[in-house]
Structure formats: structure tokens, C-alpha cells
Amino acid sequence: MSQDTRQDNNGIVVKVVGLKKTYFLDHVAVPAIKEVNLEIPKGSFVSITGASGSGKTTFMNILGCLDKPTEGEYFLQGTDVSSFTPDRLAEIRNERIGFIFQNFNLLARTSAMENIELPLVYSGTSRHERVKKALELLEMMGLKGFEKHFPQQLSGGQQQRVAIARALVNSPSIILADEPTGNLDTKTSYEIMHVLKKLNEEMGVTIILVTHEHDIAAYAQRIITFRDGLIVSDTVNHEK
Ligand SMILES: Nc1ncnc2c1ncn2[C@@H]1O[C@H](COP(=O)(O)OP(=O)(O)O)[C@@H](O)[C@H]1O
Ligand SMILES: [Mg+2]
């Protein structure tokens, strides 16, 4: 990181103000996010839920610096990233955000260890340090002995654990997970949710998770529901 622009910002890691996102298809405006205002404190575990087409993925793409809002501001640890150039967004993304996807998104011809190391390669970490960190996380995910396995040689749950280790390796400010259990059976889904919950509770990792499944959303402390590009409810989860 060239310059440390992180601020304490009263413990708010994500702040979104008047956020709007409109797609244009053949000159027809598709308002995916109509207006969203939101603050997420550090150490939170938040679920974002809502029907298909309600704007969840669009919102996560903006939080993940994969896309920019049409209007409004997004402060990540106090830095307004909404006006950043694509290059600076990519930099911020690699430094501060860990991603977990429905399809795991691991590199196919790359071992579990090398997949986990990858974000550290981009950030220019020494090989010695990379191996040390990757091994530590691999073991933490219960995958000792699977260092050299390729994704295809691992079960869905194991692949998602590798992806979680990869998401953690840069010590990101936030972990974003879009339907992380979407390709897993029920038992494995709950196992993965336990892993995420433990990371949040024991290590204070901030997690923002998208799911359309109620029992998955229920692992979080806070549940935000989207409908037609708006937040229609934002509640503390008493079930937890
Ligand atoms: N790249 C895109 N171009 C045009 N419209 C899009 C694009 N991505 C999403 N949309 C539209 O934006 C709305 C919200 O989509 P999305 O964020 O994917 O919702 P969700 O993840 O909740 O299913 C939908 O109406 C969808 O069709
Ligand atoms: Mg989606």
C-alpha cells in the first residue's frame, strides 16, 4: 500500500450515501439501485437478502469496487472511492476486499496453496511470506494435506474453504460473499456458514453476505432486505 488513507471513521467500515445505479440497455434506463443509504460498523456480520432482480448483486459489485455508482458516494474506511479511476479501484480491491463467490472462482490449473497465495503475488509480497501466510490459512480452514490439490480434486465445500482462505490472505477490511452456499448441499452450506460465523466472532472479520435463503441469512447479526432497488427492512437478527 503506497499511502495509508485508512481512517478510523468512528468504526464505520462501509458508508453509502444517496447511492444509485442505473443500467442502460438500448437507451432504456434500468434503475437497479434507486437510492440506498447505509452504514456498516467494523466487525459486523450482515446479510443482504431479497428476491431475484432486487439489486443485491449490483450493490455488492459497487461495495466490491467492481463497479461504480451512477450517483452518490461510497466511503470505504473513510475513503470516498466512488470517483476513483478503474486502476485505483483495482488497487483498493486487492488491498481491502476479500471476495467469496457462488462458483468459488478458483484457478483450475493452480494448486490450493497457489490459489490462496494469489492476492499476495499481486501485492508484491515475498515468496517466503506468501507461503507462510497461505499455509497458516489453509490449516485454519482444515485443509492440511491438501496443499497441492487442484480445485477439481476437492469437494465443493473444500473449494469454498480454499476461496475463504484466499479472501482472508490480504487481511482485508471487508469480506463480500455473493451466494457463497449457492452451489453447496444443505449440510455443506451450514458448515461453510459456521466457518464464516467463527471468523466474524473470533477474529472480528467484517462480513457482508448476499443470499436469497432465509436460513443462510439467519447466521448474520443484521439482515437487510432489498426490494426493487431499495432497502425495505434493516433489522437486528434475534434468531442468532
Ligand atoms: N449489466 C446489467 N445491464 C443491465 N441491467 C442489469 C445488469 N445487471 C443487472 N441488471 C438489472 O438490474 C436489476 C437488479 O439486478 P441484480 O443486481 O442482479 O439483482 P439480484 O442480484 O438481486 O438478483 C435487474 O432488473 C437486472 O435485470
Ligand atoms: Mg444476484
Tab-separated table of C-alpha atoms and ligand atoms in Angstrom:
chain	number	residue	atom	x	y	z
A	1	MET	CA	0.000	0.000	0.000
A	2	SER	CA	1.609	3.249	-1.147
A	3	GLN	CA	-0.183	5.643	1.133
A	4	ASP	CA	-2.293	4.800	4.122
A	5	THR	CA	-5.553	6.644	3.644
A	6	ARG	CA	-7.460	4.428	6.074
A	7	GLN	CA	-9.194	6.241	8.855
A	8	ASP	CA	-10.899	5.073	11.953
A	9	ASN	CA	-14.072	6.872	10.857
A	10	ASN	CA	-15.776	6.061	14.150
A	11	GLY	CA	-15.587	2.361	13.430
A	12	ILE	CA	-17.734	2.617	10.280
A	13	VAL	CA	-16.123	0.497	7.583
A	14	VAL	CA	-18.760	0.967	4.868
A	15	LYS	CA	-20.783	4.128	4.394
A	16	VAL	CA	-23.050	4.643	1.417
A	17	VAL	CA	-24.848	7.951	0.820
A	18	GLY	CA	-27.596	8.531	-1.778
A	19	LEU	CA	-26.325	5.648	-3.856
A	20	LYS	CA	-27.987	5.000	-7.218
A	21	LYS	CA	-27.160	2.682	-10.082
A	22	THR	CA	-28.907	2.804	-13.422
A	23	TYR	CA	-28.052	0.454	-16.278
A	24	PHE	CA	-28.798	1.437	-19.853
A	25	LEU	CA	-29.990	-1.213	-22.274
A	26	ASP	CA	-30.614	0.094	-25.797
A	27	HIS	CA	-31.088	3.582	-24.328
A	28	VAL	CA	-33.662	2.286	-21.877
A	29	ALA	CA	-32.844	3.077	-18.253
A	30	VAL	CA	-32.944	0.134	-15.820
A	31	PRO	CA	-32.827	1.505	-12.267
A	32	ALA	CA	-31.121	-1.345	-10.362
A	33	ILE	CA	-30.415	0.683	-7.189
A	34	LYS	CA	-32.926	3.508	-6.761
A	35	GLU	CA	-31.475	5.003	-3.593
A	36	VAL	CA	-29.555	3.372	-0.791
A	37	ASN	CA	-28.152	4.893	2.420
A	38	LEU	CA	-26.288	2.577	4.751
A	39	GLU	CA	-23.615	2.375	7.435
A	40	ILE	CA	-21.858	-0.836	8.423
A	41	PRO	CA	-19.652	-0.840	11.549
A	42	LYS	CA	-16.376	-2.764	11.644
A	43	GLY	CA	-16.784	-6.316	12.897
A	44	SER	CA	-20.360	-6.679	11.614
A	45	PHE	CA	-21.850	-9.755	10.028
A	46	VAL	CA	-24.580	-8.525	7.673
A	47	SER	CA	-26.841	-10.489	5.355
A	48	ILE	CA	-28.381	-8.835	2.341
A	49	THR	CA	-31.438	-10.625	1.133
A	50	GLY	CA	-34.263	-10.059	-1.344
A	51	ALA	CA	-35.924	-11.544	-4.404
A	52	SER	CA	-34.114	-12.090	-7.682
A	53	GLY	CA	-33.668	-8.783	-9.503
A	54	SER	CA	-33.925	-6.656	-6.333
A	55	GLY	CA	-30.415	-5.208	-6.803
A	56	LYS	CA	-28.310	-7.339	-4.425
A	57	THR	CA	-25.530	-8.218	-6.856
A	58	THR	CA	-25.430	-4.683	-8.265
A	59	PHE	CA	-24.983	-3.370	-4.737
A	60	MET	CA	-22.273	-5.929	-3.901
A	61	ASN	CA	-20.393	-5.089	-7.110
A	62	ILE	CA	-20.286	-1.455	-6.014
A	63	LEU	CA	-19.183	-2.365	-2.463
A	64	GLY	CA	-16.508	-4.595	-4.012
A	65	CYS	CA	-15.203	-1.762	-6.236
A	66	LEU	CA	-16.037	-3.859	-9.297
A	67	ASP	CA	-18.476	-1.217	-10.492
A	68	LYS	CA	-19.189	2.440	-9.823
A	69	PRO	CA	-22.455	4.053	-8.746
A	70	THR	CA	-24.325	6.323	-11.170
A	71	GLU	CA	-24.909	8.757	-8.293
A	72	GLY	CA	-23.979	9.041	-4.640
A	73	GLU	CA	-20.940	8.281	-2.527
A	74	TYR	CA	-19.307	5.164	-1.217
A	75	PHE	CA	-16.820	5.566	1.646
A	76	LEU	CA	-14.660	2.542	2.373
A	77	GLN	CA	-12.957	3.137	5.725
A	78	GLY	CA	-13.487	6.848	5.260
A	79	THR	CA	-12.081	7.000	1.721
A	80	ASP	CA	-14.552	8.147	-0.943
A	81	VAL	CA	-13.904	5.546	-3.621
A	82	SER	CA	-16.935	6.409	-5.784
A	83	SER	CA	-14.907	8.742	-8.008
A	84	PHE	CA	-11.810	6.544	-8.291
A	85	THR	CA	-10.380	5.587	-11.687
A	86	PRO	CA	-10.584	1.898	-12.656
A	87	ASP	CA	-6.851	1.487	-11.836
A	88	ARG	CA	-7.204	2.864	-8.333
A	89	LEU	CA	-10.363	0.819	-7.802
A	90	ALA	CA	-8.420	-2.319	-8.730
A	91	GLU	CA	-5.732	-1.364	-6.230
A	92	ILE	CA	-8.233	-0.758	-3.424
A	93	ARG	CA	-9.988	-4.004	-4.318
A	94	ASN	CA	-6.817	-6.056	-3.972
A	95	GLU	CA	-5.790	-4.362	-0.725
A	96	ARG	CA	-9.016	-4.085	1.165
A	97	ILE	CA	-11.625	-6.519	-0.141
A	98	GLY	CA	-11.890	-10.280	0.044
A	99	PHE	CA	-14.371	-11.968	-2.302
A	100	ILE	CA	-16.200	-15.255	-1.963
A	101	PHE	CA	-18.336	-16.366	-4.909
A	102	GLN	CA	-21.038	-18.919	-5.573
A	103	ASN	CA	-18.802	-20.713	-8.102
A	104	PHE	CA	-15.699	-20.496	-5.877
A	105	ASN	CA	-13.784	-18.855	-8.779
A	106	LEU	CA	-10.537	-20.724	-8.136
A	107	LEU	CA	-7.941	-21.007	-10.891
A	108	ALA	CA	-8.336	-24.517	-12.314
A	109	ARG	CA	-4.728	-25.466	-13.089
A	110	THR	CA	-3.427	-23.979	-9.878
A	111	SER	CA	-2.959	-25.770	-6.563
A	112	ALA	CA	-4.896	-24.923	-3.404
A	113	MET	CA	-1.791	-23.247	-1.939
A	114	GLU	CA	-1.127	-21.172	-5.054
A	115	ASN	CA	-4.765	-20.097	-5.250
A	116	ILE	CA	-4.549	-18.813	-1.685
A	117	GLU	CA	-1.231	-17.037	-2.381
A	118	LEU	CA	-2.505	-15.241	-5.470
A	119	PRO	CA	-3.637	-11.919	-3.884
A	120	LEU	CA	-0.205	-11.722	-2.234
A	121	VAL	CA	1.515	-12.152	-5.601
A	122	TYR	CA	-0.407	-9.101	-6.849
A	123	SER	CA	0.548	-7.084	-3.776
A	124	GLY	CA	4.239	-7.941	-4.191
A	125	THR	CA	4.715	-9.976	-1.003
A	126	SER	CA	7.900	-12.105	-0.810
A	127	ARG	CA	7.617	-15.809	-1.574
A	128	HIS	CA	8.637	-16.774	1.938
A	129	GLU	CA	5.912	-14.605	3.469
A	130	ARG	CA	3.327	-15.832	0.930
A	131	VAL	CA	3.938	-19.476	1.708
A	132	LYS	CA	3.844	-18.811	5.445
A	133	LYS	CA	0.525	-16.951	5.329
A	134	ALA	CA	-1.137	-19.305	2.832
A	135	LEU	CA	-0.154	-22.370	4.851
A	136	GLU	CA	-1.443	-20.822	8.046
A	137	LEU	CA	-4.845	-20.108	6.461
A	138	LEU	CA	-5.023	-23.460	4.700
A	139	GLU	CA	-4.543	-25.178	8.061
A	140	MET	CA	-7.043	-22.869	9.722
A	141	MET	CA	-9.592	-23.954	7.098
A	142	GLY	CA	-8.961	-27.610	7.992
A	143	LEU	CA	-7.196	-28.362	4.704
A	144	LYS	CA	-3.778	-29.520	5.909
A	145	GLY	CA	-2.504	-32.142	3.450
A	146	PHE	CA	-4.427	-30.615	0.518
A	147	GLU	CA	-1.731	-28.051	-0.383
A	148	LYS	CA	-1.028	-29.492	-3.838
A	149	HIS	CA	-4.571	-30.490	-4.768
A	150	PHE	CA	-6.146	-28.797	-7.759
A	151	PRO	CA	-9.696	-27.423	-7.398
A	152	GLN	CA	-11.164	-30.367	-9.371
A	153	GLN	CA	-9.691	-32.777	-6.832
A	154	LEU	CA	-11.559	-31.074	-3.983
A	155	SER	CA	-15.215	-31.217	-2.925
A	156	GLY	CA	-17.396	-28.108	-3.246
A	157	GLY	CA	-17.067	-27.403	0.460
A	158	GLN	CA	-13.280	-27.778	0.333
A	159	GLN	CA	-13.087	-25.480	-2.702
A	160	GLN	CA	-15.108	-22.856	-0.860
A	161	ARG	CA	-12.725	-23.157	2.122
A	162	VAL	CA	-9.795	-22.508	-0.220
A	163	ALA	CA	-11.695	-19.476	-1.539
A	164	ILE	CA	-12.288	-18.233	2.019
A	165	ALA	CA	-8.565	-18.609	2.798
A	166	ARG	CA	-7.753	-16.682	-0.392
A	167	ALA	CA	-10.233	-13.958	0.606
A	168	LEU	CA	-8.519	-13.605	4.005
A	169	VAL	CA	-4.877	-13.685	2.916
A	170	ASN	CA	-4.524	-9.911	2.435
A	171	SER	CA	-6.205	-9.137	5.793
A	172	PRO	CA	-8.995	-7.246	4.010
A	173	SER	CA	-11.232	-4.597	5.575
A	174	ILE	CA	-14.350	-6.440	4.403
A	175	ILE	CA	-15.272	-9.868	3.084
A	176	LEU	CA	-18.001	-9.857	0.421
A	177	ALA	CA	-19.775	-13.123	-0.268
A	178	ASP	CA	-22.403	-13.333	-3.035
A	179	GLU	CA	-24.497	-16.507	-2.553
A	180	PRO	CA	-21.481	-18.436	-1.143
A	181	THR	CA	-23.626	-21.513	-0.484
A	182	GLY	CA	-25.499	-21.403	-3.798
A	183	ASN	CA	-23.648	-24.433	-5.185
A	184	LEU	CA	-23.428	-26.471	-1.998
A	185	ASP	CA	-25.735	-29.069	-0.455
A	186	THR	CA	-27.534	-28.168	2.775
A	187	LYS	CA	-25.080	-29.813	5.166
A	188	THR	CA	-22.028	-28.277	3.466
A	189	SER	CA	-23.815	-24.904	3.322
A	190	TYR	CA	-24.205	-24.913	7.094
A	191	GLU	CA	-20.552	-25.951	7.525
A	192	ILE	CA	-19.412	-23.018	5.409
A	193	MET	CA	-21.709	-20.645	7.320
A	194	HIS	CA	-20.188	-21.903	10.591
A	195	VAL	CA	-16.718	-21.099	9.227
A	196	LEU	CA	-17.831	-17.550	8.321
A	197	LYS	CA	-19.566	-17.045	11.659
A	198	LYS	CA	-16.452	-18.159	13.538
A	199	LEU	CA	-14.239	-15.805	11.523
A	200	ASN	CA	-16.574	-12.970	12.448
A	201	GLU	CA	-16.912	-13.845	16.127
A	202	GLU	CA	-13.372	-14.921	16.900
A	203	MET	CA	-11.323	-12.752	14.560
A	204	GLY	CA	-13.634	-9.770	14.122
A	205	VAL	CA	-13.739	-10.111	10.326
A	206	THR	CA	-16.414	-7.846	8.784
A	207	ILE	CA	-18.629	-9.948	6.520
A	208	ILE	CA	-21.305	-8.823	4.079
A	209	LEU	CA	-23.167	-11.728	2.574
A	210	VAL	CA	-25.830	-11.921	-0.116
A	211	THR	CA	-28.326	-14.758	-0.064
A	212	HIS	CA	-31.926	-15.320	-1.016
A	213	GLU	CA	-32.236	-18.124	1.559
A	214	HIS	CA	-33.685	-17.273	4.951
A	215	ASP	CA	-31.808	-19.949	6.925
A	216	ILE	CA	-28.485	-18.745	5.477
A	217	ALA	CA	-29.306	-15.066	6.138
A	218	ALA	CA	-30.109	-16.045	9.740
A	219	TYR	CA	-26.409	-16.635	10.533
A	220	ALA	CA	-25.839	-12.860	10.488
A	221	GLN	CA	-26.394	-10.308	13.261
A	222	ARG	CA	-28.162	-7.951	10.933
A	223	ILE	CA	-30.446	-8.661	7.992
A	224	ILE	CA	-31.058	-6.084	5.269
A	225	THR	CA	-33.782	-6.737	2.711
A	226	PHE	CA	-33.791	-5.234	-0.771
A	227	ARG	CA	-36.840	-4.835	-2.959
A	228	ASP	CA	-36.820	-3.148	-6.377
A	229	GLY	CA	-33.529	-1.354	-5.691
A	230	LEU	CA	-34.486	-0.058	-2.239
A	231	ILE	CA	-33.837	-1.227	1.315
A	232	VAL	CA	-37.252	-2.210	2.677
A	233	SER	CA	-36.074	-3.539	6.030
A	234	ASP	CA	-32.929	-3.445	8.154
A	235	THR	CA	-33.227	-5.459	11.364
A	236	VAL	CA	-31.170	-6.916	14.187
A	237	ASN	CA	-31.397	-10.672	13.982
A	238	HIS	CA	-32.751	-12.050	17.261
A	239	GLU	CA	-32.727	-15.625	15.965
A	240	LYS	CA	-28.952	-15.713	16.036
B	1	LIG	N1	-25.299	-5.433	-16.533
B	1	LIG	C1	-26.596	-5.146	-16.493
B	1	LIG	N2	-27.192	-4.471	-17.508
B	1	LIG	C2	-28.493	-4.160	-17.465
B	1	LIG	N3	-29.328	-4.463	-16.451
B	1	LIG	C3	-28.807	-5.150	-15.418
B	1	LIG	C4	-27.423	-5.531	-15.386
B	1	LIG	N4	-27.192	-6.188	-14.221
B	1	LIG	C5	-28.360	-6.227	-13.567
B	1	LIG	N5	-29.336	-5.606	-14.271
B	1	LIG	C6	-30.742	-5.408	-13.855
B	1	LIG	O1	-30.714	-4.715	-12.605
B	1	LIG	C7	-31.677	-5.246	-11.710
B	1	LIG	C8	-31.004	-5.766	-10.455
B	1	LIG	O2	-30.210	-6.906	-10.778
B	1	LIG	P1	-29.250	-7.646	-9.747
B	1	LIG	O3	-28.431	-6.629	-9.042
B	1	LIG	O4	-28.519	-8.706	-10.476
B	1	LIG	O5	-30.296	-8.283	-8.717
B	1	LIG	P2	-30.179	-9.556	-7.751
B	1	LIG	O6	-28.745	-9.840	-7.504
B	1	LIG	O7	-30.917	-9.126	-6.510
B	1	LIG	O8	-30.873	-10.682	-8.427
B	1	LIG	C9	-32.441	-6.306	-12.503
B	1	LIG	O9	-33.573	-5.699	-13.057
B	1	LIG	C10	-31.451	-6.719	-13.575
B	1	LIG	O10	-32.121	-7.185	-14.713
B	2	MG	MG	-27.646	-11.722	-7.679
